[in-house]
Tab-separated table of C-alpha atoms in Angstrom:
chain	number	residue	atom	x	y	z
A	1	UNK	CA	45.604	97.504	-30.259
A	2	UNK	CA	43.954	96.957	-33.800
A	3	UNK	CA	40.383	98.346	-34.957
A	4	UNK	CA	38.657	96.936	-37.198
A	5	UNK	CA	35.106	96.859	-38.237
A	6	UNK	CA	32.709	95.476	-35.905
A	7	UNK	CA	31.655	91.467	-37.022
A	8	UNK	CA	27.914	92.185	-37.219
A	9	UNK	CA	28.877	95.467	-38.937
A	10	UNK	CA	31.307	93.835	-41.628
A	11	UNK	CA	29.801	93.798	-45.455
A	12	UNK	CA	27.180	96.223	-44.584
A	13	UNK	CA	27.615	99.711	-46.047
A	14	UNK	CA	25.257	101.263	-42.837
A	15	UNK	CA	27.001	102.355	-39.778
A	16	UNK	CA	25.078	102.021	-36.730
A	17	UNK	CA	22.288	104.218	-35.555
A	18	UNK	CA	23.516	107.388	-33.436
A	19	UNK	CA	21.989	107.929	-30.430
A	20	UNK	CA	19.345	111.060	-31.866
A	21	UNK	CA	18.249	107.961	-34.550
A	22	UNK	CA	17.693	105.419	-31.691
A	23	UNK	CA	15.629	108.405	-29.962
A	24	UNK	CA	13.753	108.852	-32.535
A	25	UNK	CA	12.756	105.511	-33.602
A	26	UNK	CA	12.104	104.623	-30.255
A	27	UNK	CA	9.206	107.414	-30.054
A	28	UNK	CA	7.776	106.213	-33.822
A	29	UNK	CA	7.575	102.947	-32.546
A	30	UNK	CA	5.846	103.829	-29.117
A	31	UNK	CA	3.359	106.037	-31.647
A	32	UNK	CA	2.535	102.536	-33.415
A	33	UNK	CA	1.831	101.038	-30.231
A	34	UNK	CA	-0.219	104.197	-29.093
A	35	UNK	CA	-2.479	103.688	-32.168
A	36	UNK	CA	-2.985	99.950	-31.528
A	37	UNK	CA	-3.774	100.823	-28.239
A	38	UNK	CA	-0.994	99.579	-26.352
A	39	UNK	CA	-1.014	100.298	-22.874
A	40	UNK	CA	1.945	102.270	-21.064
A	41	UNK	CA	3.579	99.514	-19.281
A	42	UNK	CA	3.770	97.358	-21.864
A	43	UNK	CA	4.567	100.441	-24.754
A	44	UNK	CA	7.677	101.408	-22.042
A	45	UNK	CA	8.743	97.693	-21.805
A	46	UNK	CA	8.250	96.970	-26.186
A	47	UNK	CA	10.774	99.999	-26.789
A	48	UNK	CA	13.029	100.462	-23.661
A	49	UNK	CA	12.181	103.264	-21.794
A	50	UNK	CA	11.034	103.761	-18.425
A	51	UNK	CA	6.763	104.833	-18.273
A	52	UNK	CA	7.173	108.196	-17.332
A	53	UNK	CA	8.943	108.720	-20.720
A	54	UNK	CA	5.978	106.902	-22.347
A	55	UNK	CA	3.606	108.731	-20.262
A	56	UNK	CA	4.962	112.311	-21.614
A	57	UNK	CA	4.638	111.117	-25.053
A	58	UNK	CA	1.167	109.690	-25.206
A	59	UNK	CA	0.059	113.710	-23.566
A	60	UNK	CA	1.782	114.879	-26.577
A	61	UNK	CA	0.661	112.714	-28.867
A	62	UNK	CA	-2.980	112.866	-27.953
A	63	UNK	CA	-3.046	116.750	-28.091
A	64	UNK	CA	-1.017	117.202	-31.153
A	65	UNK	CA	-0.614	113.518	-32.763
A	66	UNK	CA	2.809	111.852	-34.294
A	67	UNK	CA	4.004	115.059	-35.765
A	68	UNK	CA	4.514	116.603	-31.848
A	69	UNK	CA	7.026	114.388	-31.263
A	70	UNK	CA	9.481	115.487	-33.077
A	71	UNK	CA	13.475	114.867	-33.641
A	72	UNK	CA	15.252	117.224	-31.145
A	73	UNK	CA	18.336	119.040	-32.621
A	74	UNK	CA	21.432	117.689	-31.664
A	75	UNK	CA	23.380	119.908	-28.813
A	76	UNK	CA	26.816	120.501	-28.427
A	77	UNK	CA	29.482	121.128	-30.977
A	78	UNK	CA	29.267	119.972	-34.053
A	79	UNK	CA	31.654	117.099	-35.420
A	80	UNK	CA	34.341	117.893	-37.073
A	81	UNK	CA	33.596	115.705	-40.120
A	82	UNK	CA	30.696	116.024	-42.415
A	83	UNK	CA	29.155	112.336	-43.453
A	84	UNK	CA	30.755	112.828	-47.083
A	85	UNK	CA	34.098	113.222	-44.744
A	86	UNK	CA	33.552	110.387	-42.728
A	87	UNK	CA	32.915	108.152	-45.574
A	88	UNK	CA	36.326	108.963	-47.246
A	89	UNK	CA	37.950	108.198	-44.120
A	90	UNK	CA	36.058	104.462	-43.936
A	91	UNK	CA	37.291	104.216	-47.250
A	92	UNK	CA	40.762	105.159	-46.541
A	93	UNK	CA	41.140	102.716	-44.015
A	94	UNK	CA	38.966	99.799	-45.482
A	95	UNK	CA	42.502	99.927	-47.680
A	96	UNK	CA	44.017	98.883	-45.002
A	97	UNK	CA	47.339	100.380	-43.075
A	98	UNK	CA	49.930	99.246	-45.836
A	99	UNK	CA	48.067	101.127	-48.420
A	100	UNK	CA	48.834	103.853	-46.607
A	101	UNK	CA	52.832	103.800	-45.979
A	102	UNK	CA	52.231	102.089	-42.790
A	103	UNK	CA	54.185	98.885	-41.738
A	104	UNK	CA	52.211	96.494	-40.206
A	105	UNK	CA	48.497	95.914	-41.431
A	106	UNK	CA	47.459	97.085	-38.060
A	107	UNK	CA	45.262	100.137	-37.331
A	108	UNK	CA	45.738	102.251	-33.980
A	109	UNK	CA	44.307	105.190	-32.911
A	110	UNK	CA	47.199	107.249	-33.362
A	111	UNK	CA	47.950	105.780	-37.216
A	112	UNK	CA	43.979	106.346	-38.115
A	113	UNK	CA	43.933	110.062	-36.810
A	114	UNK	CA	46.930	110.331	-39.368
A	115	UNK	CA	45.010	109.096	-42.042
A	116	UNK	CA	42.132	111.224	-40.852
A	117	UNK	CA	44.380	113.944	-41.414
A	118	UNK	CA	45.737	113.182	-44.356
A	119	UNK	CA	42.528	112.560	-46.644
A	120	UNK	CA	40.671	114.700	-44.881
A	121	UNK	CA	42.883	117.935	-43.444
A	122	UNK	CA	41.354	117.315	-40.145
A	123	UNK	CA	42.851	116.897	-37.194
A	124	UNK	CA	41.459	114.909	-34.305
A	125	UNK	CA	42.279	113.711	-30.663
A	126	UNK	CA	42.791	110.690	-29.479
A	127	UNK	CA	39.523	110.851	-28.077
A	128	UNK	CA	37.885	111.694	-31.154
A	129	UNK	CA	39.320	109.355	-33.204
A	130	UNK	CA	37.863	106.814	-30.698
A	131	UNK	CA	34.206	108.340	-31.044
A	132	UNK	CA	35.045	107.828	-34.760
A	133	UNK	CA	35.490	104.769	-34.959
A	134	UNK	CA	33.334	102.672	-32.697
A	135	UNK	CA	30.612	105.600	-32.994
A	136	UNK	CA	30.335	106.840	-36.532
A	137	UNK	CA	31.650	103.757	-38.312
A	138	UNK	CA	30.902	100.963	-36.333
A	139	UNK	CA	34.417	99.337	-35.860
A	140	UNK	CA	35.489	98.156	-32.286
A	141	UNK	CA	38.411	96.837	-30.191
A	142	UNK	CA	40.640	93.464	-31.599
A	143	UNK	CA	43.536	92.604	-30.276
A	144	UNK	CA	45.827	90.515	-32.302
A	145	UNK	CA	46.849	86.912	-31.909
A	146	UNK	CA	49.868	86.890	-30.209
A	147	UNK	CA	52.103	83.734	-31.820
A	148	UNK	CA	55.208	83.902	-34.028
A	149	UNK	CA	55.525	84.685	-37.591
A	150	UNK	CA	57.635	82.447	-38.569
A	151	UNK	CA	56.194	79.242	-36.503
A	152	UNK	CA	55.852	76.357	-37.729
A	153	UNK	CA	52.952	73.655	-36.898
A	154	UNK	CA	54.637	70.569	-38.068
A	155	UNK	CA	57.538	71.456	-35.411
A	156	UNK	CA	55.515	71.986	-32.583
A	157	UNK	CA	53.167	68.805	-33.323
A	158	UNK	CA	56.736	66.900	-33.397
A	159	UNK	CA	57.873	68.647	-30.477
A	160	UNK	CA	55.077	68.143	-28.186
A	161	UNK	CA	54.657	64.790	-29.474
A	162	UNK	CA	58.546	63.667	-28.183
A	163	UNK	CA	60.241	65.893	-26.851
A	164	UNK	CA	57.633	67.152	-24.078
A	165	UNK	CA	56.844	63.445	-23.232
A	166	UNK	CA	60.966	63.158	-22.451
A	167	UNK	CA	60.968	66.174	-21.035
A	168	UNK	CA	58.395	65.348	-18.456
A	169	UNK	CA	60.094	62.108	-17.318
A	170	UNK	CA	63.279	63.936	-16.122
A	171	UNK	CA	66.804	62.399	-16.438
């Protein structure tokens, strides 16, 4: 399996929006559409959400405006890697796998959590190293082409063009 950074994500230095970001611009937009006097229905349909979500936040917003709708703190543990942290690693492997003493130019999960560890000191799971990658930066699943590396497409034009015609008549 090969990771690489996401096609709509590729040349663009900002990673995706976590899901706390989405949240939150989600209820600033809803406050927009409160102000313009947007109905419910339509505020729950223009940002996702089902009504009774909208519903809670117009209450708060008409007793204590935008500012009572704030950005909950994250729960759980925290990450093991800091943003600074995560960058070096994007940058580590934006070098690609060679760069890095590794054979093939092909990232897994297993050879990224070794490069995590190595310019970073951290060491993650397999899981993590997932979360990582299509989470914090953005890259997702490719598989490679599957074809030989030393085929040639002059041979197989001249191949199928008279040999699999002969081939198909029989003897």
């Amino acid at each position: 399996m090969v990771y690489q950074p996401s096609r709509s994500v590729v040349g663009s230095s900002l990673p995706p929006l976590s899901r706390p970001q989405l949240a939150e611009a989600r209820r600033v937009r809803a406050v927009e559409l409160f102000e313009d006097g947007v109905s419910n229905a339509e505020v729950a349909r223009a940002v996702g959400v089902c009504a009774e979500s909208v519903r809670r936040w117009r209450r708060v917003w008409e007793e204590g405006g935008a500012s009572a709708l704030p950005r909950r703190s994250a729960t759980g543990r925290p990450p093991k890697l800091d943003d600074a942290q995560v960058e070096t690693v994007r940058a580590a492997l934006e070098q690609g796998a060679r760069a890095h003493g590794l054979e093939a130019d092909l990232w897994t999960l297993e050879r990224v959590g070794l490069v995590v560890e190595r310019v970073t000191g951290v060491v993650l799971a397999r899981a993590s190293v997932w979360r990582l990658l299509t989470g914090r930066l953005g890259w997702s699943l490719q598989r490679p082409e599957r074809r030989a590396v030393d085929q040639d497409e002059s041979d197989i034009t001249r191949w199928i063009a008279h040999e699999w015609p002969r081939i198909q008549k029989g003897p």
